[in-house]
Amino acid sequence: MYSGSQLTVTLDGKNVTSVRSVTLSSKLLDANLSPDKDPDQFVHPSNPTYTTIVTIDGFPTSKESSSFTTVSDLMGFKGDTDIKGVEYKYDAEFTGDPLLHHANQGLILRFAKQ
């Protein structure tokens, strides 16, 4: 889970202060079998690819939570999703070294309304 100083969420370039946390739940994809694999990403032992459920507490409003499924790697994830009837393009990047303790890692998640 990412929260506090480990987390930055923006919408159309402005900070979304209502977001309390983002939780990621990931499952490793097989390099040759996944129809969900993003063609811009590749699977290699040094760059594993995952199916990831992103759950956001406090988005699109402070009293709501939302989730979507994406394909991620050690660098981040990107794509398009519908949240509560609104289309968003998203781009996320992980900060910090993935081999370090989770407390030394962060997430920057950027949304743009379509």
Coordinates of N, CA and C in Angstrom, one line a residue:
M1 N 0.8 -1.2 0.0 CA 0.0 0.0 0.0 C 0.9 1.2 0.0
Y2 N 0.5 2.2 -0.8 CA 1.2 3.5 -0.9 C 0.3 4.6 -0.2
S3 N 0.9 5.4 0.6 CA 0.1 6.5 1.2 C 1.1 7.5 1.7
G4 N 0.6 8.6 2.2 CA 1.4 9.7 2.8 C 2.5 10.2 1.8
S5 N 3.7 10.3 2.3 CA 4.8 10.9 1.4 C 5.2 9.9 0.3
Q6 N 4.8 8.6 0.4 CA 5.1 7.6 -0.6 C 4.2 7.7 -1.8
L7 N 3.2 8.6 -1.8 CA 2.2 8.6 -2.8 C 1.9 10.0 -3.3
T8 N 1.8 10.1 -4.7 CA 1.4 11.4 -5.3 C 0.4 11.0 -6.4
V9 N -0.8 11.6 -6.3 CA -1.8 11.3 -7.3 C -2.3 12.7 -7.9
T10 N -2.3 12.7 -9.3 CA -2.7 14.0 -9.9 C -3.8 13.7 -10.9
L11 N -4.6 14.7 -11.2 CA -5.7 14.6 -12.2 C -5.5 15.9 -13.0
D12 N -5.3 15.7 -14.3 CA -5.1 16.8 -15.2 C -4.0 17.8 -14.7
G13 N -3.0 17.3 -14.1 CA -1.8 18.0 -13.6 C -2.0 18.6 -12.2
K14 N -3.1 18.4 -11.5 CA -3.3 19.0 -10.2 C -3.4 17.9 -9.2
N15 N -2.8 18.1 -8.0 CA -2.7 17.1 -6.9 C -4.2 16.8 -6.5
V16 N -4.4 15.5 -6.3 CA -5.7 15.0 -5.8 C -5.5 14.7 -4.3
T17 N -5.9 15.6 -3.5 CA -5.6 15.5 -2.0 C -6.6 14.6 -1.3
S18 N -7.7 14.2 -2.0 CA -8.7 13.3 -1.3 C -8.2 11.8 -1.3
V19 N -7.2 11.5 -2.1 CA -6.7 10.1 -2.1 C -5.9 9.8 -0.8
R20 N -6.3 8.8 -0.1 CA -5.7 8.4 1.2 C -4.6 7.3 0.9
S21 N -4.9 6.4 0.0 CA -4.0 5.3 -0.3 C -4.3 4.7 -1.6
V22 N -3.2 4.0 -2.1 CA -3.4 3.2 -3.3 C -2.8 1.8 -3.0
T23 N -3.5 0.8 -3.2 CA -3.1 -0.6 -3.0 C -3.0 -1.3 -4.3
L24 N -1.9 -2.1 -4.5 CA -1.7 -2.8 -5.7 C -1.7 -4.3 -5.3
S25 N -2.4 -5.1 -6.1 CA -2.4 -6.6 -5.9 C -2.0 -7.2 -7.3
S26 N -0.8 -7.8 -7.3 CA -0.3 -8.2 -8.6 C -0.1 -9.7 -8.7
K27 N -0.2 -10.2 -10.0 CA 0.1 -11.6 -10.3 C 1.0 -11.7 -11.5
L28 N 2.1 -12.4 -11.4 CA 3.1 -12.5 -12.4 C 2.5 -13.1 -13.7
L29 N 2.8 -12.5 -14.8 CA 2.3 -13.0 -16.1 C 3.4 -13.9 -16.7
D30 N 2.9 -14.9 -17.4 CA 3.8 -15.8 -18.2 C 4.1 -15.1 -19.5
A31 N 5.4 -15.0 -19.9 CA 5.9 -14.3 -21.0 C 5.2 -14.7 -22.3
N32 N 4.8 -15.9 -22.5 CA 4.3 -16.4 -23.8 C 2.8 -16.7 -23.8
L33 N 2.2 -16.6 -22.7 CA 0.8 -17.1 -22.6 C -0.3 -16.0 -22.4
S34 N 0.1 -14.8 -22.0 CA -0.9 -13.8 -21.6 C -1.4 -13.0 -22.8
P35 N -2.7 -13.1 -23.0 CA -3.3 -12.2 -24.0 C -3.4 -10.8 -23.5
D36 N -3.3 -10.5 -22.2 CA -3.4 -9.2 -21.7 C -2.1 -8.4 -21.7
K37 N -1.0 -9.0 -22.2 CA 0.3 -8.4 -22.2 C 0.3 -7.1 -23.1
D38 N 0.8 -6.0 -22.5 CA 0.9 -4.7 -23.2 C 2.0 -4.9 -24.2
P39 N 1.8 -4.6 -25.5 CA 2.8 -4.8 -26.5 C 4.0 -3.9 -26.4
D40 N 3.9 -2.8 -25.6 CA 5.0 -1.9 -25.3 C 5.9 -2.4 -24.2
Q41 N 5.5 -3.5 -23.5 CA 6.3 -4.1 -22.5 C 6.7 -5.4 -22.8
F42 N 7.8 -5.9 -22.2 CA 8.3 -7.2 -22.5 C 8.6 -7.9 -21.2
V43 N 8.5 -9.2 -21.2 CA 8.8 -10.0 -20.0 C 10.2 -10.6 -20.1
H44 N 11.0 -10.4 -19.1 CA 12.3 -10.9 -19.0 C 12.6 -11.1 -17.5
P45 N 13.4 -12.0 -17.1 CA 13.7 -12.2 -15.7 C 14.1 -10.9 -15.0
S46 N 14.7 -10.0 -15.7 CA 15.1 -8.8 -15.0 C 14.0 -7.7 -15.1
N47 N 12.9 -8.0 -15.9 CA 11.8 -7.0 -16.0 C 10.5 -7.8 -16.0
P48 N 10.1 -8.4 -14.9 CA 8.9 -9.2 -14.9 C 7.7 -8.3 -15.1
T49 N 6.6 -8.9 -15.7 CA 5.4 -8.2 -16.0 C 4.2 -8.8 -15.2
Y50 N 3.3 -8.0 -14.7 CA 2.3 -8.5 -13.8 C 0.9 -8.0 -14.3
T51 N -0.1 -8.8 -14.0 CA -1.5 -8.3 -14.0 C -1.7 -7.7 -12.6
T52 N -2.1 -6.4 -12.6 CA -2.2 -5.7 -11.3 C -3.6 -5.1 -11.1
I53 N -4.2 -5.3 -10.0 CA -5.4 -4.6 -9.6 C -5.0 -3.4 -8.7
V54 N -5.4 -2.2 -9.2 CA -5.1 -0.9 -8.5 C -6.4 -0.5 -7.8
T55 N -6.3 -0.4 -6.5 CA -7.4 0.1 -5.7 C -7.1 1.4 -5.0
I56 N -7.9 2.4 -5.3 CA -7.6 3.8 -4.8 C -8.7 4.2 -3.8
D57 N -8.2 4.5 -2.6 CA -9.1 5.0 -1.5 C -9.2 6.5 -1.6
G58 N -10.4 7.0 -1.9 CA -10.5 8.5 -2.0 C -10.6 9.0 -3.4
F59 N -10.9 8.2 -4.4 CA -11.0 8.7 -5.8 C -12.2 8.0 -6.5
P60 N -13.0 8.6 -7.2 CA -12.9 10.0 -7.6 C -13.3 11.1 -6.6
T61 N -14.0 10.7 -5.5 CA -14.3 11.7 -4.5 C -13.7 11.1 -3.2
S62 N -13.7 12.0 -2.2 CA -13.1 11.6 -0.9 C -13.8 10.4 -0.2
K63 N -15.1 10.3 -0.5 CA -16.0 9.3 0.1 C -16.1 8.0 -0.7
E64 N -15.4 7.9 -1.8 CA -15.5 6.8 -2.7 C -14.1 6.0 -2.8
S65 N -14.2 4.8 -3.2 CA -13.0 4.0 -3.6 C -13.3 3.5 -5.0
S66 N -12.2 3.2 -5.7 CA -12.4 2.7 -7.1 C -11.2 1.8 -7.4
S67 N -11.4 0.9 -8.4 CA -10.3 0.0 -8.8 C -10.3 -0.2 -10.3
F68 N -9.2 -0.6 -10.8 CA -9.1 -1.0 -12.2 C -7.9 -2.0 -12.3
T69 N -7.9 -2.8 -13.4 CA -6.9 -3.8 -13.7 C -6.0 -3.3 -14.8
T70 N -4.7 -3.5 -14.7 CA -3.7 -3.0 -15.6 C -2.6 -4.0 -15.7
V71 N -1.7 -3.8 -16.6 CA -0.4 -4.6 -16.7 C 0.7 -3.7 -16.3
S72 N 1.5 -4.2 -15.3 CA 2.6 -3.4 -14.7 C 3.9 -4.1 -14.8
D73 N 5.0 -3.3 -14.7 CA 6.3 -3.9 -14.5 C 7.0 -3.2 -13.4
L74 N 8.3 -3.4 -13.3 CA 9.0 -2.8 -12.2 C 9.1 -1.2 -12.3
M75 N 8.9 -0.7 -13.5 CA 8.9 0.7 -13.7 C 7.6 1.4 -13.4
G76 N 6.5 0.7 -13.7 CA 5.2 1.4 -13.5 C 4.1 0.7 -14.4
F77 N 3.1 1.5 -14.7 CA 2.0 1.0 -15.6 C 1.3 2.2 -16.3
K78 N 0.6 1.9 -17.4 CA -0.1 3.0 -18.1 C -1.3 2.4 -18.8
G79 N -2.2 3.2 -19.2 CA -3.4 2.7 -20.0 C -4.6 3.6 -19.9
D80 N -5.7 3.1 -20.2 CA -7.0 3.8 -20.1 C -7.9 3.0 -19.2
T81 N -8.8 3.7 -18.5 CA -9.8 3.0 -17.7 C -11.0 3.9 -17.5
D82 N -12.1 3.2 -17.2 CA -13.4 3.9 -16.9 C -13.6 3.8 -15.4
I83 N -13.7 4.9 -14.7 CA -14.0 4.9 -13.2 C -15.3 5.7 -13.0
K84 N -16.3 5.0 -12.5 CA -17.6 5.7 -12.2 C -18.2 6.4 -13.5
G85 N -18.0 5.8 -14.7 CA -18.5 6.4 -15.9 C -17.7 7.5 -16.5
V86 N -16.5 7.7 -16.0 CA -15.6 8.8 -16.6 C -14.4 8.0 -17.2
E87 N -14.0 8.4 -18.4 CA -12.8 7.8 -19.0 C -11.6 8.5 -18.6
Y88 N -10.6 7.8 -18.2 CA -9.3 8.4 -17.8 C -8.2 7.7 -18.5
K89 N -7.1 8.4 -18.9 CA -5.9 7.9 -19.3 C -5.0 8.0 -18.0
Y90 N -4.2 6.9 -17.7 CA -3.4 7.0 -16.5 C -1.9 6.6 -16.9
D91 N -1.0 7.0 -16.1 CA 0.4 6.8 -16.2 C 1.0 6.8 -14.8
A92 N 1.6 5.7 -14.4 CA 2.2 5.6 -13.1 C 3.6 5.2 -13.1
E93 N 4.4 5.7 -12.2 CA 5.8 5.2 -12.1 C 6.1 5.0 -10.6
F94 N 6.9 4.0 -10.4 CA 7.4 3.6 -9.1 C 8.7 4.4 -8.8
T95 N 8.8 4.9 -7.6 CA 10.1 5.6 -7.2 C 10.8 4.8 -6.2
G96 N 12.1 5.0 -6.2 CA 13.0 4.2 -5.3 C 13.4 2.9 -6.0
D97 N 14.3 2.2 -5.4 CA 14.8 0.9 -5.9 C 13.9 -0.2 -5.6
P98 N 13.4 -1.0 -6.6 CA 12.5 -2.1 -6.2 C 13.1 -3.2 -5.3
L99 N 14.4 -3.2 -5.2 CA 15.1 -4.2 -4.3 C 15.2 -3.7 -2.9
L100 N 14.9 -2.4 -2.6 CA 14.9 -1.9 -1.3 C 13.6 -2.2 -0.5
H101 N 13.6 -1.9 0.8 CA 12.4 -2.1 1.6 C 11.3 -1.2 1.1
H102 N 10.1 -1.7 1.2 CA 8.9 -1.0 0.7 C 8.8 0.5 1.2
A103 N 9.3 0.7 2.4 CA 9.2 2.1 3.0 C 10.0 3.1 2.2
N104 N 11.0 2.6 1.4 CA 11.9 3.4 0.6 C 11.4 3.5 -0.8
Q105 N 10.2 3.1 -1.1 CA 9.6 3.1 -2.4 C 8.4 4.0 -2.4
G106 N 8.0 4.5 -3.6 CA 6.8 5.3 -3.7 C 6.1 5.1 -5.1
L107 N 5.0 5.8 -5.2 CA 4.2 5.7 -6.4 C 3.7 7.1 -6.8
I108 N 3.9 7.4 -8.1 CA 3.3 8.6 -8.7 C 2.3 8.2 -9.7
L109 N 1.1 8.5 -9.5 CA 0.0 8.1 -10.4 C -0.7 9.3 -11.0
R110 N -0.7 9.4 -12.3 CA -1.2 10.6 -13.0 C -2.4 10.2 -13.8
F111 N -3.5 10.9 -13.6 CA -4.8 10.7 -14.4 C -5.0 11.9 -15.3
A112 N -5.6 11.6 -16.5 CA -6.1 12.7 -17.3 C -7.4 12.3 -17.8
K113 N -8.4 13.2 -17.7 CA -9.8 12.9 -18.2 C -9.8 12.9 -19.7
Q114 N -10.5 12.0 -20.3 CA -10.6 11.9 -21.7 C -11.8 12.6 -22.2

